[in-house]
Amino acid sequence: MELFNVYSLYPVEPVRGRGCFVYDEAGTEYLDLYGGHAVISIGHAHPAYVKALSEQVARLGFYSNSVENSLQRRLAALLGRISGYDDYRLFLCNSGAEANENALKLASFQTGRAKVLAMGKAFHGRTSGAVAATDNPAISAPFNRTPNVEFAPLNDLEAVRAKLSTREFAAVIVEGIQGVSGIHCPTDDFLRGVRAAATETGTQLILDEIQSGYGRTGRFFAHQQAGIRPDLITTAKGMGNGFPIGGVLIAPHFEARQGMLGTTFGGNHLACAAAIAVLETIEREGLVENAARVGDHLLGELRHFDRLKEVRGRGLMIGVEIDGPGSELRRRLLFEKHIFTGGAGASTVRLLPALCLTRELADRFLEAFAETLKK
């Protein structure tokens, strides 16, 4: 049997990592400014993370959600306190797409409505409902397409208001920052306006913080910059530092009933141990604050480069739009400078490093980036 060939692969295989670096079999060191799609939040092989997972798997790796698991309660309490959402409740699952599926389902249960409003250029996952709310026909099969999902342009508040005024929509879903489309930020005024329109029309506001959450933007969740509180918040990527886990933060007005949601692997013992270690490390090492400081430095320096078309983002979630093919620049950074970056579209380079990135490593990237741009 061979692998189903759906990925474009670089001929590089990281076999170990430490902090903001990964290494191949030959020992070549690479500065990782992509973190495997924003997944590595506290750094590769963080000692506290390794210890927590090792000790937990030696005790108990898994049992189902038919029994008590105090790690889930501990995780929920810690996440609530650190994020500022201690009055919300937590449903644990396995991935970002699954988190969005459950958030959409909860909104429909709550309102009795079937329709969802998403933003143009949105990406919410590849499973059935999540991909239907993703603005990319190339990855949506005929089975996934539905008249129950409509789109409005990001930051066009009047378009959103007009759609929601029909009172047909169970939910409006917005990314804290659009990642896959190339790091496009909703304005604070737009988010505040969407919150008001959703409240007025009985629509549930879902904030997809799967890529933009967990401190990446210099706030725990990106939407907190706008001072709003969504009805549902989805999270995944940086939640487990590489161990698969996702979650939905659920506002108090939702009523839980047995059997409403469910999962076999969601909130398992290893996933909870990983997620607890991540939160404790974020708090202990001040990584949200570090993301704000180092991100501001990177954004400020990049905006002085005269050969860039645009620099977008917040904290350590940065999109650099160049005048030319981004894929070629990323390839040269990888093979000439040994720096991993990410892509989005034809001309955007994405930076999504671990939140422990230092200013010195940021400057190392800036120097290499400047040299690569000149060629």
PDB file of N, CA, C and O in Angstrom, residues 281-305:
ATOM      1  N   THR A 281       2.510  26.269  30.901  1.00  0.00           N
ATOM      2  CA  THR A 281       3.739  26.845  30.352  1.00  0.00           C
ATOM      3  C   THR A 281       3.490  28.243  29.807  1.00  0.00           C
ATOM      4  O   THR A 281       4.302  29.159  30.022  1.00  0.00           O
ATOM      5  N   ILE A 282       2.398  28.439  29.096  1.00  0.00           N
ATOM      6  CA  ILE A 282       2.049  29.770  28.587  1.00  0.00           C
ATOM      7  C   ILE A 282       1.989  30.779  29.728  1.00  0.00           C
ATOM      8  O   ILE A 282       2.528  31.892  29.633  1.00  0.00           O
ATOM      9  N   GLU A 283       1.346  30.391  30.833  1.00  0.00           N
ATOM     10  CA  GLU A 283       1.210  31.298  31.958  1.00  0.00           C
ATOM     11  C   GLU A 283       2.540  31.507  32.675  1.00  0.00           C
ATOM     12  O   GLU A 283       2.941  32.642  32.961  1.00  0.00           O
ATOM     13  N   ARG A 284       3.240  30.407  32.965  1.00  0.00           N
ATOM     14  CA  ARG A 284       4.488  30.485  33.728  1.00  0.00           C
ATOM     15  C   ARG A 284       5.558  31.286  32.991  1.00  0.00           C
ATOM     16  O   ARG A 284       6.315  32.058  33.611  1.00  0.00           O
ATOM     17  N   GLU A 285       5.645  31.128  31.673  1.00  0.00           N
ATOM     18  CA  GLU A 285       6.717  31.755  30.902  1.00  0.00           C
ATOM     19  C   GLU A 285       6.291  33.064  30.237  1.00  0.00           C
ATOM     20  O   GLU A 285       7.078  33.665  29.508  1.00  0.00           O
ATOM     21  N   GLY A 286       5.055  33.507  30.492  1.00  0.00           N
ATOM     22  CA  GLY A 286       4.599  34.776  29.927  1.00  0.00           C
ATOM     23  C   GLY A 286       4.598  34.794  28.410  1.00  0.00           C
ATOM     24  O   GLY A 286       4.976  35.804  27.793  1.00  0.00           O
ATOM     25  N   LEU A 287       4.133  33.708  27.793  1.00  0.00           N
ATOM     26  CA  LEU A 287       4.263  33.586  26.346  1.00  0.00           C
ATOM     27  C   LEU A 287       3.279  34.454  25.575  1.00  0.00           C
ATOM     28  O   LEU A 287       3.561  34.841  24.434  1.00  0.00           O
ATOM     29  N   VAL A 288       2.121  34.776  26.156  1.00  0.00           N
ATOM     30  CA  VAL A 288       1.210  35.701  25.476  1.00  0.00           C
ATOM     31  C   VAL A 288       1.871  37.075  25.370  1.00  0.00           C
ATOM     32  O   VAL A 288       1.857  37.717  24.306  1.00  0.00           O
ATOM     33  N   GLU A 289       2.451  37.513  26.450  1.00  0.00           N
ATOM     34  CA  GLU A 289       3.138  38.806  26.458  1.00  0.00           C
ATOM     35  C   GLU A 289       4.351  38.791  25.520  1.00  0.00           C
ATOM     36  O   GLU A 289       4.620  39.786  24.820  1.00  0.00           O
ATOM     37  N   ASN A 290       5.054  37.663  25.486  1.00  0.00           N
ATOM     38  CA  ASN A 290       6.202  37.554  24.582  1.00  0.00           C
ATOM     39  C   ASN A 290       5.762  37.628  23.123  1.00  0.00           C
ATOM     40  O   ASN A 290       6.421  38.271  22.296  1.00  0.00           O
ATOM     41  N   ALA A 291       4.640  36.972  22.802  1.00  0.00           N
ATOM     42  CA  ALA A 291       4.121  37.027  21.433  1.00  0.00           C
ATOM     43  C   ALA A 291       3.805  38.460  21.034  1.00  0.00           C
ATOM     44  O   ALA A 291       4.059  38.870  19.889  1.00  0.00           O
ATOM     45  N   ALA A 292       3.262  39.240  21.969  1.00  0.00           N
ATOM     46  CA  ALA A 292       2.963  40.646  21.673  1.00  0.00           C
ATOM     47  C   ALA A 292       4.246  41.433  21.422  1.00  0.00           C
ATOM     48  O   ALA A 292       4.344  42.182  20.445  1.00  0.00           O
ATOM     49  N   ARG A 293       5.252  41.260  22.292  1.00  0.00           N
ATOM     50  CA  ARG A 293       6.492  42.028  22.165  1.00  0.00           C
ATOM     51  C   ARG A 293       7.257  41.671  20.898  1.00  0.00           C
ATOM     52  O   ARG A 293       7.637  42.544  20.111  1.00  0.00           O
ATOM     53  N   VAL A 294       7.505  40.377  20.717  1.00  0.00           N
ATOM     54  CA  VAL A 294       8.315  39.954  19.573  1.00  0.00           C
ATOM     55  C   VAL A 294       7.541  40.160  18.272  1.00  0.00           C
ATOM     56  O   VAL A 294       8.111  40.537  17.248  1.00  0.00           O
ATOM     57  N   GLY A 295       6.225  39.950  18.328  1.00  0.00           N
ATOM     58  CA  GLY A 295       5.416  40.195  17.152  1.00  0.00           C
ATOM     59  C   GLY A 295       5.430  41.654  16.734  1.00  0.00           C
ATOM     60  O   GLY A 295       5.544  41.972  15.540  1.00  0.00           O
ATOM     61  N   ASP A 296       5.309  42.560  17.692  1.00  0.00           N
ATOM     62  CA  ASP A 296       5.367  43.991  17.377  1.00  0.00           C
ATOM     63  C   ASP A 296       6.707  44.341  16.738  1.00  0.00           C
ATOM     64  O   ASP A 296       6.777  45.155  15.796  1.00  0.00           O
ATOM     65  N   HIS A 297       7.780  43.744  17.261  1.00  0.00           N
ATOM     66  CA  HIS A 297       9.108  43.998  16.699  1.00  0.00           C
ATOM     67  C   HIS A 297       9.189  43.495  15.253  1.00  0.00           C
ATOM     68  O   HIS A 297       9.642  44.233  14.359  1.00  0.00           O
ATOM     69  N   LEU A 298       8.735  42.286  15.013  1.00  0.00           N
ATOM     70  CA  LEU A 298       8.770  41.729  13.661  1.00  0.00           C
ATOM     71  C   LEU A 298       7.932  42.556  12.693  1.00  0.00           C
ATOM     72  O   LEU A 298       8.384  42.898  11.585  1.00  0.00           O
ATOM     73  N   LEU A 299       6.707  42.869  13.100  1.00  0.00           N
ATOM     74  CA  LEU A 299       5.819  43.644  12.234  1.00  0.00           C
ATOM     75  C   LEU A 299       6.411  45.016  11.925  1.00  0.00           C
ATOM     76  O   LEU A 299       6.383  45.484  10.778  1.00  0.00           O
ATOM     77  N   GLY A 300       6.972  45.664  12.945  1.00  0.00           N
ATOM     78  CA  GLY A 300       7.560  46.980  12.742  1.00  0.00           C
ATOM     79  C   GLY A 300       8.737  46.946  11.786  1.00  0.00           C
ATOM     80  O   GLY A 300       8.851  47.796  10.890  1.00  0.00           O
ATOM     81  N   GLU A 301       9.609  45.966  11.950  1.00  0.00           N
ATOM     82  CA  GLU A 301      10.787  45.870  11.083  1.00  0.00           C
ATOM     83  C   GLU A 301      10.400  45.480   9.658  1.00  0.00           C
ATOM     84  O   GLU A 301      10.929  46.035   8.685  1.00  0.00           O
ATOM     85  N   LEU A 302       9.463  44.554   9.525  1.00  0.00           N
ATOM     86  CA  LEU A 302       9.047  44.134   8.189  1.00  0.00           C
ATOM     87  C   LEU A 302       8.405  45.281   7.417  1.00  0.00           C
ATOM     88  O   LEU A 302       8.543  45.373   6.185  1.00  0.00           O
ATOM     89  N   ARG A 303       7.712  46.157   8.105  1.00  0.00           N
ATOM     90  CA  ARG A 303       7.051  47.276   7.421  1.00  0.00           C
ATOM     91  C   ARG A 303       8.041  48.325   6.918  1.00  0.00           C
ATOM     92  O   ARG A 303       7.655  49.236   6.179  1.00  0.00           O
ATOM     93  N   HIS A 304       9.315  48.195   7.294  1.00  0.00           N
ATOM     94  CA  HIS A 304      10.342  49.081   6.759  1.00  0.00           C
ATOM     95  C   HIS A 304      10.951  48.542   5.471  1.00  0.00           C
ATOM     96  O   HIS A 304      11.726  49.246   4.823  1.00  0.00           O
ATOM     97  N   PHE A 305      10.631  47.305   5.107  1.00  0.00           N
ATOM     98  CA  PHE A 305      11.170  46.716   3.883  1.00  0.00           C
ATOM     99  C   PHE A 305      10.427  47.340   2.691  1.00  0.00           C
ATOM    100  O   PHE A 305       9.205  47.250   2.597  1.00  0.00           O
TER     101      PHE A 305
END
